[in-house]
């Protein structure tokens, strides 16, 4: 059973796979001020492995039964206040404004609000970005309310006996419009198969129906971590493809990547993912600590929470490795760009060498002094002007050469003076040592006291 089927999603491959695994029934919805603004689902679980959809009344279960209410906020550039209005529209009553704000606010949080355990991992940033992930939950003994930004893959469940992974599939041809069964075999689309390959643990793609509320909490947090893992895997695949293109590509491709700022953007997205993972590292241990005091929270699920925390830490290391790869590729592109600039400067320097003699000749014969050769200025009064200008130019040239060579000359003089002082000190020490040895040999028969 999947949380969304009524409207198309941005992740087409996930929805196609969910259509194969789900048979959802339409829900009864109450009238709201923002009809169709959010997607919401309500489920009732009997605690024995079965569930069904229910009305959106935010009622809690009884005994072993428990309920799950999920809201998907739309992705877009809406303001945070508008998201809060959406939640007020679907949750009030019975929830209060304090409960709504604890679910929709940004940043990590875990604590008790109005008697219920509330935790959230809401990363700030534009809600239209694929790297802005938000998940919040309000947990009581017999109900769970969750809020997510956009659609979270694999958040639903597979009906009993209907598993995509337990069948022998065949990949459909382009002429098929959707997956269907033909001759007893499941026909799946190619992009669904690619999606399964990107999953961290595809053997759990068909989620079992939770039997306790603690199982449901673990399932929600696990799908959140899986979502982050899917994004990281797609980034790795894209990075491998770009590296292959760079190895095969030439000048135009590298220039296009530099102009498009592809790797700085990728690095920024990785930093956003690191922020999301850091929020999870802050919240998940606190959730484990608070849930361990609940009598209805199973000990097996506490261990599962610990495993999720370990997955987050390993995922953080993996994102760090990818960031280092992106930095290395960007450094290689920068060095390539610097090399191209140096080549252009070399060509310009060569052209300047071609025109430098011409500029010298024109400068010499264009001087407004007497005595310029081959100009007919043989007057004895002014014939020394050109000679004086040449003397002045040679003097300036020598001065410039002295300024350039002065540091090396000074370094040589300093080194010579240090070596001379070292030789003199060594000669004094050697003479003193000889005198000491002679005196000691006379007194103690050639031995020196230590």
GROMACS .gro file of C-alpha atoms in nm:
model
  450
    1UNK     CA    1   0.000   0.000   0.000
    2UNK     CA    2   0.140   0.336  -0.095
    3UNK     CA    3   0.076   0.680   0.048
    4UNK     CA    4   0.005   0.843  -0.287
    5UNK     CA    5  -0.158   0.737  -0.608
    6UNK     CA    6  -0.408   1.007  -0.692
    7UNK     CA    7  -0.166   1.265  -0.842
    8UNK     CA    8   0.151   1.225  -1.050
    9UNK     CA    9   0.484   1.251  -0.870
   10UNK     CA   10   0.821   1.391  -0.970
   11UNK     CA   11   0.977   1.052  -0.913
   12UNK     CA   12   0.807   0.859  -1.189
   13UNK     CA   13   1.008   0.544  -1.147
   14UNK     CA   14   0.912   0.511  -0.782
   15UNK     CA   15   0.545   0.563  -0.855
   16UNK     CA   16   0.550   0.304  -1.134
   17UNK     CA   17   0.697   0.050  -0.897
   18UNK     CA   18   0.446   0.141  -0.629
   19UNK     CA   19   0.159   0.101  -0.873
   20UNK     CA   20   0.270  -0.254  -0.928
   21UNK     CA   21   0.285  -0.322  -0.556
   22UNK     CA   22  -0.024  -0.139  -0.432
   23UNK     CA   23  -0.400  -0.154  -0.449
   24UNK     CA   24  -0.517   0.156  -0.271
   25UNK     CA   25  -0.877   0.253  -0.206
   26UNK     CA   26  -1.012   0.608  -0.222
   27UNK     CA   27  -1.036   0.795   0.106
   28UNK     CA   28  -1.303   1.009   0.254
   29UNK     CA   29  -1.183   1.364   0.305
   30UNK     CA   30  -1.339   1.644   0.501
   31UNK     CA   31  -1.385   1.988   0.352
   32UNK     CA   32  -1.083   2.215   0.395
   33UNK     CA   33  -0.988   2.571   0.315
   34UNK     CA   34  -0.707   2.444   0.089
   35UNK     CA   35  -0.859   2.148  -0.097
   36UNK     CA   36  -0.597   1.946  -0.279
   37UNK     CA   37  -0.305   2.149  -0.140
   38UNK     CA   38  -0.165   1.858   0.059
   39UNK     CA   39  -0.180   1.481   0.022
   40UNK     CA   40  -0.294   1.296   0.331
   41UNK     CA   41  -0.348   0.934   0.419
   42UNK     CA   42  -0.491   0.757   0.722
   43UNK     CA   43  -0.436   0.391   0.807
   44UNK     CA   44  -0.553   0.162   1.086
   45UNK     CA   45  -0.343  -0.140   1.190
   46UNK     CA   46  -0.482  -0.434   1.388
   47UNK     CA   47  -0.145  -0.543   1.529
   48UNK     CA   48  -0.163  -0.880   1.355
   49UNK     CA   49  -0.010  -0.786   1.020
   50UNK     CA   50  -0.314  -0.636   0.850
   51UNK     CA   51  -0.421  -0.278   0.788
   52UNK     CA   52  -0.683  -0.072   0.608
   53UNK     CA   53  -0.751   0.287   0.518
   54UNK     CA   54  -0.969   0.493   0.749
   55UNK     CA   55  -1.129   0.834   0.777
   56UNK     CA   56  -0.921   1.138   0.858
   57UNK     CA   57  -1.043   1.186   1.215
   58UNK     CA   58  -0.704   1.181   1.398
   59UNK     CA   59  -0.848   0.927   1.645
   60UNK     CA   60  -0.615   0.690   1.832
   61UNK     CA   61  -0.633   0.313   1.832
   62UNK     CA   62  -0.743   0.088   2.118
   63UNK     CA   63  -0.562  -0.206   2.267
   64UNK     CA   64  -0.325  -0.356   2.010
   65UNK     CA   65  -0.466  -0.140   1.734
   66UNK     CA   66  -0.286   0.179   1.629
   67UNK     CA   67  -0.334   0.446   1.362
   68UNK     CA   68  -0.105   0.632   1.126
   69UNK     CA   69  -0.181   0.974   0.974
   70UNK     CA   70   0.056   1.107   0.712
   71UNK     CA   71   0.064   1.447   0.536
   72UNK     CA   72   0.281   1.536   0.236
   73UNK     CA   73   0.352   1.907   0.201
   74UNK     CA   74   0.386   2.022  -0.161
   75UNK     CA   75   0.728   2.100  -0.304
   76UNK     CA   76   0.762   2.456  -0.428
   77UNK     CA   77   0.874   2.802  -0.329
   78UNK     CA   78   0.598   2.862  -0.076
   79UNK     CA   79   0.672   3.041   0.250
   80UNK     CA   80   0.699   2.851   0.580
   81UNK     CA   81   0.386   3.028   0.702
   82UNK     CA   82   0.188   2.876   0.415
   83UNK     CA   83   0.305   2.527   0.513
   84UNK     CA   84   0.191   2.597   0.867
   85UNK     CA   85  -0.149   2.703   0.734
   86UNK     CA   86  -0.176   2.376   0.544
   87UNK     CA   87  -0.112   2.178   0.862
   88UNK     CA   88  -0.350   2.392   1.064
   89UNK     CA   89  -0.614   2.318   0.803
   90UNK     CA   90  -0.575   1.939   0.832
   91UNK     CA   91  -0.477   1.896   1.199
   92UNK     CA   92  -0.677   2.158   1.391
   93UNK     CA   93  -0.870   2.037   1.579
   94UNK     CA   94  -0.775   1.834   1.781
   95UNK     CA   95  -0.410   1.948   1.761
   96UNK     CA   96  -0.314   2.291   1.886
   97UNK     CA   97  -0.091   2.557   1.735
   98UNK     CA   98   0.195   2.445   1.959
   99UNK     CA   99   0.179   2.096   1.808
  100UNK     CA  100   0.166   2.235   1.453
  101UNK     CA  101   0.470   2.457   1.505
  102UNK     CA  102   0.670   2.169   1.651
  103UNK     CA  103   0.611   1.972   1.330
  104UNK     CA  104   0.667   2.243   1.068
  105UNK     CA  105   0.960   2.438   1.216
  106UNK     CA  106   1.311   2.404   1.074
  107UNK     CA  107   1.605   2.235   1.240
  108UNK     CA  108   1.646   1.924   1.457
  109UNK     CA  109   1.419   1.867   1.757
  110UNK     CA  110   1.322   1.584   1.989
  111UNK     CA  111   1.107   1.634   2.299
  112UNK     CA  112   0.766   1.602   2.457
  113UNK     CA  113   0.500   1.849   2.344
  114UNK     CA  114   0.160   1.836   2.513
  115UNK     CA  115   0.222   1.482   2.639
  116UNK     CA  116   0.333   1.341   2.301
  117UNK     CA  117   0.684   1.266   2.178
  118UNK     CA  118   0.767   1.495   1.885
  119UNK     CA  119   1.082   1.472   1.675
  120UNK     CA  120   1.172   1.635   1.345
  121UNK     CA  121   1.460   1.648   1.098
  122UNK     CA  122   1.367   1.951   0.888
  123UNK     CA  123   1.650   2.099   0.687
  124UNK     CA  124   1.621   2.468   0.593
  125UNK     CA  125   1.642   2.585   0.237
  126UNK     CA  126   1.415   2.623  -0.059
  127UNK     CA  127   1.143   2.360  -0.059
  128UNK     CA  128   1.171   2.311  -0.434
  129UNK     CA  129   1.523   2.165  -0.405
  130UNK     CA  130   1.570   1.788  -0.422
  131UNK     CA  131   1.828   1.818  -0.144
  132UNK     CA  132   1.593   1.978   0.109
  133UNK     CA  133   1.456   1.687   0.314
  134UNK     CA  134   1.205   1.719   0.595
  135UNK     CA  135   1.039   1.458   0.813
  136UNK     CA  136   0.855   1.521   1.141
  137UNK     CA  137   0.655   1.290   1.364
  138UNK     CA  138   0.423   1.310   1.665
  139UNK     CA  139   0.413   0.987   1.859
  140UNK     CA  140   0.168   0.864   2.121
  141UNK     CA  141   0.098   0.515   2.253
  142UNK     CA  142  -0.159   0.426   1.986
  143UNK     CA  143  -0.111   0.677   1.703
  144UNK     CA  144   0.158   0.826   1.483
  145UNK     CA  145   0.130   1.151   1.288
  146UNK     CA  146   0.401   1.221   1.029
  147UNK     CA  147   0.468   1.516   0.799
  148UNK     CA  148   0.705   1.503   0.502
  149UNK     CA  149   0.810   1.745   0.230
  150UNK     CA  150   0.707   1.587  -0.096
  151UNK     CA  151   0.691   1.217  -0.152
  152UNK     CA  152   0.916   0.975   0.039
  153UNK     CA  153   0.988   0.657  -0.162
  154UNK     CA  154   0.901   0.316  -0.011
  155UNK     CA  155   0.699   0.469   0.272
  156UNK     CA  156   0.404   0.239   0.198
  157UNK     CA  157   0.360  -0.134   0.236
  158UNK     CA  158   0.310  -0.431   0.006
  159UNK     CA  159  -0.011  -0.630   0.046
  160UNK     CA  160   0.032  -0.985   0.168
  161UNK     CA  161   0.127  -1.223  -0.110
  162UNK     CA  162   0.198  -0.946  -0.363
  163UNK     CA  163   0.572  -0.893  -0.395
  164UNK     CA  164   0.756  -0.764  -0.697
  165UNK     CA  165   1.084  -0.922  -0.589
  166UNK     CA  166   0.939  -1.271  -0.543
  167UNK     CA  167   0.825  -1.292  -0.907
  168UNK     CA  168   1.014  -1.374  -1.227
  169UNK     CA  169   0.992  -1.043  -1.418
  170UNK     CA  170   1.058  -0.942  -1.774
  171UNK     CA  171   1.156  -0.593  -1.886
  172UNK     CA  172   0.891  -0.432  -2.103
  173UNK     CA  173   0.945  -0.300  -2.452
  174UNK     CA  174   0.902   0.072  -2.531
  175UNK     CA  175   0.558   0.004  -2.678
  176UNK     CA  176   0.411  -0.082  -2.338
  177UNK     CA  177   0.249   0.198  -2.145
  178UNK     CA  178   0.262   0.047  -1.797
  179UNK     CA  179   0.366  -0.266  -1.612
  180UNK     CA  180   0.124  -0.553  -1.635
  181UNK     CA  181   0.115  -0.929  -1.610
  182UNK     CA  182   0.144  -1.132  -1.922
  183UNK     CA  183   0.150  -1.508  -1.925
  184UNK     CA  184   0.201  -1.529  -1.548
  185UNK     CA  185   0.514  -1.307  -1.548
  186UNK     CA  186   0.539  -0.950  -1.423
  187UNK     CA  187   0.643  -0.697  -1.687
  188UNK     CA  188   0.835  -0.403  -1.540
  189UNK     CA  189   0.967  -0.090  -1.701
  190UNK     CA  190   1.339  -0.039  -1.747
  191UNK     CA  191   1.366   0.269  -1.525
  192UNK     CA  192   1.200   0.074  -1.240
  193UNK     CA  193   1.478  -0.183  -1.269
  194UNK     CA  194   1.736   0.097  -1.261
  195UNK     CA  195   1.570   0.235  -0.949
  196UNK     CA  196   1.593  -0.104  -0.777
  197UNK     CA  197   1.963  -0.117  -0.862
  198UNK     CA  198   2.024   0.217  -0.687
  199UNK     CA  199   1.864   0.100  -0.363
  200UNK     CA  200   2.093   0.032  -0.072
  201UNK     CA  201   1.912  -0.288   0.027
  202UNK     CA  202   1.670  -0.384  -0.246
  203UNK     CA  203   1.581  -0.708  -0.071
  204UNK     CA  204   1.360  -0.498   0.159
  205UNK     CA  205   1.180  -0.311  -0.118
  206UNK     CA  206   0.856  -0.488  -0.024
  207UNK     CA  207   0.806  -0.349   0.324
  208UNK     CA  208   0.631  -0.580   0.572
  209UNK     CA  209   0.324  -0.446   0.747
  210UNK     CA  210   0.420  -0.335   1.104
  211UNK     CA  211   0.264  -0.521   1.394
  212UNK     CA  212   0.343  -0.262   1.660
  213UNK     CA  213   0.369   0.114   1.670
  214UNK     CA  214   0.743   0.088   1.738
  215UNK     CA  215   0.780  -0.110   1.414
  216UNK     CA  216   0.603   0.173   1.232
  217UNK     CA  217   0.837   0.436   1.383
  218UNK     CA  218   1.142   0.236   1.275
  219UNK     CA  219   0.991   0.199   0.928
  220UNK     CA  220   0.943   0.578   0.892
  221UNK     CA  221   1.298   0.656   1.005
  222UNK     CA  222   1.440   0.376   0.790
  223UNK     CA  223   1.271   0.511   0.476
  224UNK     CA  224   1.409   0.857   0.556
  225UNK     CA  225   1.763   0.715   0.571
  226UNK     CA  226   1.695   0.514   0.254
  227UNK     CA  227   1.586   0.833   0.079
  228UNK     CA  228   1.915   1.000   0.168
  229UNK     CA  229   2.103   0.689   0.056
  230UNK     CA  230   1.923   0.693  -0.280
  231UNK     CA  231   2.020   1.056  -0.338
  232UNK     CA  232   2.384   0.981  -0.249
  233UNK     CA  233   2.386   0.680  -0.482
  234UNK     CA  234   2.249   0.889  -0.770
  235UNK     CA  235   2.519   1.149  -0.704
  236UNK     CA  236   2.787   0.878  -0.715
  237UNK     CA  237   2.652   0.745  -1.045
  238UNK     CA  238   2.642   1.097  -1.190
  239UNK     CA  239   2.995   1.166  -1.069
  240UNK     CA  240   3.126   0.847  -1.228
  241UNK     CA  241   2.959   0.939  -1.555
  242UNK     CA  242   3.104   1.291  -1.548
  243UNK     CA  243   3.452   1.158  -1.475
  244UNK     CA  244   3.423   0.926  -1.776
  245UNK     CA  245   3.310   1.218  -1.993
  246UNK     CA  246   3.604   1.427  -1.874
  247UNK     CA  247   3.847   1.148  -1.962
  248UNK     CA  248   3.704   1.122  -2.313
  249UNK     CA  249   3.608   1.485  -2.365
  250UNK     CA  250   3.811   1.775  -2.496
  251UNK     CA  251   3.836   2.149  -2.472
  252UNK     CA  252   3.466   2.224  -2.534
  253UNK     CA  253   3.338   1.987  -2.264
  254UNK     CA  254   3.576   2.111  -1.996
  255UNK     CA  255   3.499   2.473  -2.079
  256UNK     CA  256   3.125   2.402  -2.063
  257UNK     CA  257   3.159   2.242  -1.718
  258UNK     CA  258   3.361   2.537  -1.594
  259UNK     CA  259   3.112   2.789  -1.729
  260UNK     CA  260   2.818   2.589  -1.591
  261UNK     CA  261   2.983   2.565  -1.246
  262UNK     CA  262   2.876   2.204  -1.231
  263UNK     CA  263   3.111   2.082  -0.961
  264UNK     CA  264   3.066   2.380  -0.726
  265UNK     CA  265   2.690   2.320  -0.745
  266UNK     CA  266   2.743   1.950  -0.674
  267UNK     CA  267   2.965   2.037  -0.380
  268UNK     CA  268   2.695   2.268  -0.244
  269UNK     CA  269   2.437   1.989  -0.274
  270UNK     CA  270   2.669   1.757  -0.085
  271UNK     CA  271   2.700   2.012   0.194
  272UNK     CA  272   2.320   2.024   0.216
  273UNK     CA  273   2.311   1.646   0.244
  274UNK     CA  274   2.574   1.660   0.517
  275UNK     CA  275   2.351   1.905   0.703
  276UNK     CA  276   2.055   1.667   0.677
  277UNK     CA  277   2.268   1.377   0.800
  278UNK     CA  278   2.404   1.588   1.086
  279UNK     CA  279   2.046   1.667   1.194
  280UNK     CA  280   1.969   1.294   1.192
  281UNK     CA  281   2.277   1.225   1.404
  282UNK     CA  282   2.149   1.475   1.658
  283UNK     CA  283   1.787   1.358   1.666
  284UNK     CA  284   1.804   0.979   1.633
  285UNK     CA  285   2.006   0.914   1.953
  286UNK     CA  286   1.764   1.133   2.148
  287UNK     CA  287   1.470   0.945   1.999
  288UNK     CA  288   1.632   0.619   2.106
  289UNK     CA  289   1.692   0.753   2.456
  290UNK     CA  290   1.333   0.870   2.502
  291UNK     CA  291   1.173   0.565   2.339
  292UNK     CA  292   1.375   0.327   2.557
  293UNK     CA  293   1.176   0.453   2.856
  294UNK     CA  294   0.843   0.364   2.693
  295UNK     CA  295   0.699   0.029   2.795
  296UNK     CA  296   0.522  -0.018   2.461
  297UNK     CA  297   0.840   0.040   2.256
  298UNK     CA  298   0.995  -0.299   2.176
  299UNK     CA  299   1.357  -0.371   2.262
  300UNK     CA  300   1.421  -0.509   1.914
  301UNK     CA  301   1.327  -0.173   1.769
  302UNK     CA  302   1.569   0.001   2.007
  303UNK     CA  303   1.844  -0.212   1.852
  304UNK     CA  304   1.712  -0.118   1.506
  305UNK     CA  305   1.739   0.250   1.603
  306UNK     CA  306   2.102   0.192   1.698
  307UNK     CA  307   2.164   0.035   1.357
  308UNK     CA  308   2.006   0.337   1.186
  309UNK     CA  309   2.240   0.568   1.379
  310UNK     CA  310   2.535   0.359   1.257
  311UNK     CA  311   2.404   0.381   0.899
  312UNK     CA  312   2.390   0.758   0.926
  313UNK     CA  313   2.750   0.773   1.042
  314UNK     CA  314   2.868   0.554   0.755
  315UNK     CA  315   2.659   0.760   0.515
  316UNK     CA  316   2.825   1.076   0.642
  317UNK     CA  317   3.168   0.927   0.572
  318UNK     CA  318   3.056   0.828   0.223
  319UNK     CA  319   2.933   1.180   0.150
  320UNK     CA  320   3.266   1.313   0.272
  321UNK     CA  321   3.449   1.086   0.026
  322UNK     CA  322   3.229   1.207  -0.259
  323UNK     CA  323   3.295   1.569  -0.160
  324UNK     CA  324   3.670   1.502  -0.173
  325UNK     CA  325   3.631   1.354  -0.523
  326UNK     CA  326   3.437   1.659  -0.638
  327UNK     CA  327   3.703   1.888  -0.492
  328UNK     CA  328   3.978   1.693  -0.670
  329UNK     CA  329   3.798   1.710  -1.005
  330UNK     CA  330   3.736   2.082  -0.964
  331UNK     CA  331   4.104   2.134  -0.878
  332UNK     CA  332   4.199   1.946  -1.194
  333UNK     CA  333   3.970   2.167  -1.402
  334UNK     CA  334   4.115   2.479  -1.239
  335UNK     CA  335   4.471   2.367  -1.319
  336UNK     CA  336   4.364   2.293  -1.676
  337UNK     CA  337   4.214   2.642  -1.704
  338UNK     CA  338   4.534   2.796  -1.563
  339UNK     CA  339   4.735   2.599  -1.818
  340UNK     CA  340   4.518   2.733  -2.099
  341UNK     CA  341   4.567   3.088  -1.973
  342UNK     CA  342   4.945   3.035  -1.955
  343UNK     CA  343   4.946   2.914  -2.314
  344UNK     CA  344   4.764   3.227  -2.427
  345UNK     CA  345   5.004   3.445  -2.232
  346UNK     CA  346   5.294   3.262  -2.398
  347UNK     CA  347   5.154   3.345  -2.740
  348UNK     CA  348   5.111   3.709  -2.639
  349UNK     CA  349   5.470   3.718  -2.509
  350UNK     CA  350   5.594   3.579  -2.840
  351UNK     CA  351   5.407   3.850  -3.029
  352UNK     CA  352   5.556   4.114  -2.799
  353UNK     CA  353   5.904   3.982  -2.878
  354UNK     CA  354   5.830   4.029  -3.247
  355UNK     CA  355   5.730   4.395  -3.203
  356UNK     CA  356   5.984   4.484  -2.932
  357UNK     CA  357   6.277   4.561  -3.176
  358UNK     CA  358   6.046   4.779  -3.385
  359UNK     CA  359   5.941   4.977  -3.078
  360UNK     CA  360   6.308   5.020  -2.977
  361UNK     CA  361   6.407   5.145  -3.321
  362UNK     CA  362   6.116   5.388  -3.345
  363UNK     CA  363   6.189   5.510  -2.994
  364UNK     CA  364   6.556   5.573  -3.069
  365UNK     CA  365   6.508   5.755  -3.398
  366UNK     CA  366   6.212   5.945  -3.265
  367UNK     CA  367   6.408   6.115  -2.985
  368UNK     CA  368   6.408   6.491  -2.996
  369UNK     CA  369   6.788   6.528  -2.936
  370UNK     CA  370   7.082   6.609  -3.155
  371UNK     CA  371   7.340   6.365  -3.286
  372UNK     CA  372   7.101   6.092  -3.396
  373UNK     CA  373   7.286   5.876  -3.654
  374UNK     CA  374   7.191   5.905  -4.020
  375UNK     CA  375   6.974   6.208  -3.954
  376UNK     CA  376   7.213   6.477  -4.091
  377UNK     CA  377   7.257   6.642  -3.748
  378UNK     CA  378   7.635   6.710  -3.769
  379UNK     CA  379   7.631   7.037  -3.579
  380UNK     CA  380   7.911   7.022  -3.315
  381UNK     CA  381   7.684   7.197  -3.066
  382UNK     CA  382   7.414   6.933  -3.058
  383UNK     CA  383   7.592   6.617  -3.173
  384UNK     CA  384   7.657   6.498  -2.811
  385UNK     CA  385   7.285   6.483  -2.718
  386UNK     CA  386   7.231   6.132  -2.849
  387UNK     CA  387   7.546   6.008  -2.675
  388UNK     CA  388   7.432   6.152  -2.342
  389UNK     CA  389   7.093   5.986  -2.376
  390UNK     CA  390   7.261   5.649  -2.444
  391UNK     CA  391   7.483   5.693  -2.137
  392UNK     CA  392   7.175   5.767  -1.927
  393UNK     CA  393   6.993   5.461  -2.062
  394UNK     CA  394   7.292   5.236  -1.988
  395UNK     CA  395   7.314   5.378  -1.636
  396UNK     CA  396   6.946   5.305  -1.570
  397UNK     CA  397   6.988   4.954  -1.709
  398UNK     CA  398   7.281   4.887  -1.474
  399UNK     CA  399   7.082   5.020  -1.181
  400UNK     CA  400   6.792   4.789  -1.260
  401UNK     CA  401   7.024   4.491  -1.295
  402UNK     CA  402   7.179   4.578  -0.958
  403UNK     CA  403   6.835   4.592  -0.796
  404UNK     CA  404   6.749   4.248  -0.937
  405UNK     CA  405   7.079   4.089  -0.833
  406UNK     CA  406   7.109   4.263  -0.494
  407UNK     CA  407   6.917   3.994  -0.296
  408UNK     CA  408   7.136   3.712  -0.432
  409UNK     CA  409   7.454   3.917  -0.373
  410UNK     CA  410   7.342   3.994  -0.017
  411UNK     CA  411   7.264   3.627   0.045
  412UNK     CA  412   7.609   3.523  -0.078
  413UNK     CA  413   7.781   3.784   0.142
  414UNK     CA  414   7.579   3.673   0.446
  415UNK     CA  415   7.665   3.307   0.383
  416UNK     CA  416   8.033   3.391   0.346
  417UNK     CA  417   8.035   3.586   0.671
  418UNK     CA  418   7.864   3.304   0.859
  419UNK     CA  419   8.110   3.049   0.726
  420UNK     CA  420   8.401   3.273   0.822
  421UNK     CA  421   8.268   3.317   1.176
  422UNK     CA  422   8.213   2.940   1.204
  423UNK     CA  423   8.573   2.868   1.096
  424UNK     CA  424   8.713   3.114   1.348
  425UNK     CA  425   8.505   2.969   1.630
  426UNK     CA  426   8.605   2.614   1.534
  427UNK     CA  427   8.976   2.708   1.530
  428UNK     CA  428   8.947   2.862   1.880
  429UNK     CA  429   8.767   2.555   2.011
  430UNK     CA  430   9.023   2.320   1.856
  431UNK     CA  431   9.316   2.511   2.009
  432UNK     CA  432   9.145   2.507   2.350
  433UNK     CA  433   9.080   2.135   2.319
  434UNK     CA  434   9.445   2.066   2.231
  435UNK     CA  435   9.564   2.257   2.537
  436UNK     CA  436   9.320   2.070   2.756
  437UNK     CA  437   9.425   1.731   2.623
  438UNK     CA  438   9.795   1.811   2.667
  439UNK     CA  439   9.745   1.921   3.026
  440UNK     CA  440   9.535   1.618   3.111
  441UNK     CA  441   9.779   1.375   2.953
  442UNK     CA  442  10.063   1.508   3.169
  443UNK     CA  443   9.864   1.483   3.488
  444UNK     CA  444   9.675   1.151   3.434
  445UNK     CA  445   9.887   0.956   3.192
  446UNK     CA  446   9.702   1.032   2.870
  447UNK     CA  447   9.347   0.991   3.009
  448UNK     CA  448   9.092   1.264   3.047
  449UNK     CA  449   8.841   1.270   3.331
  450UNK     CA  450   8.479   1.239   3.210
   0.00000   0.00000   0.00000
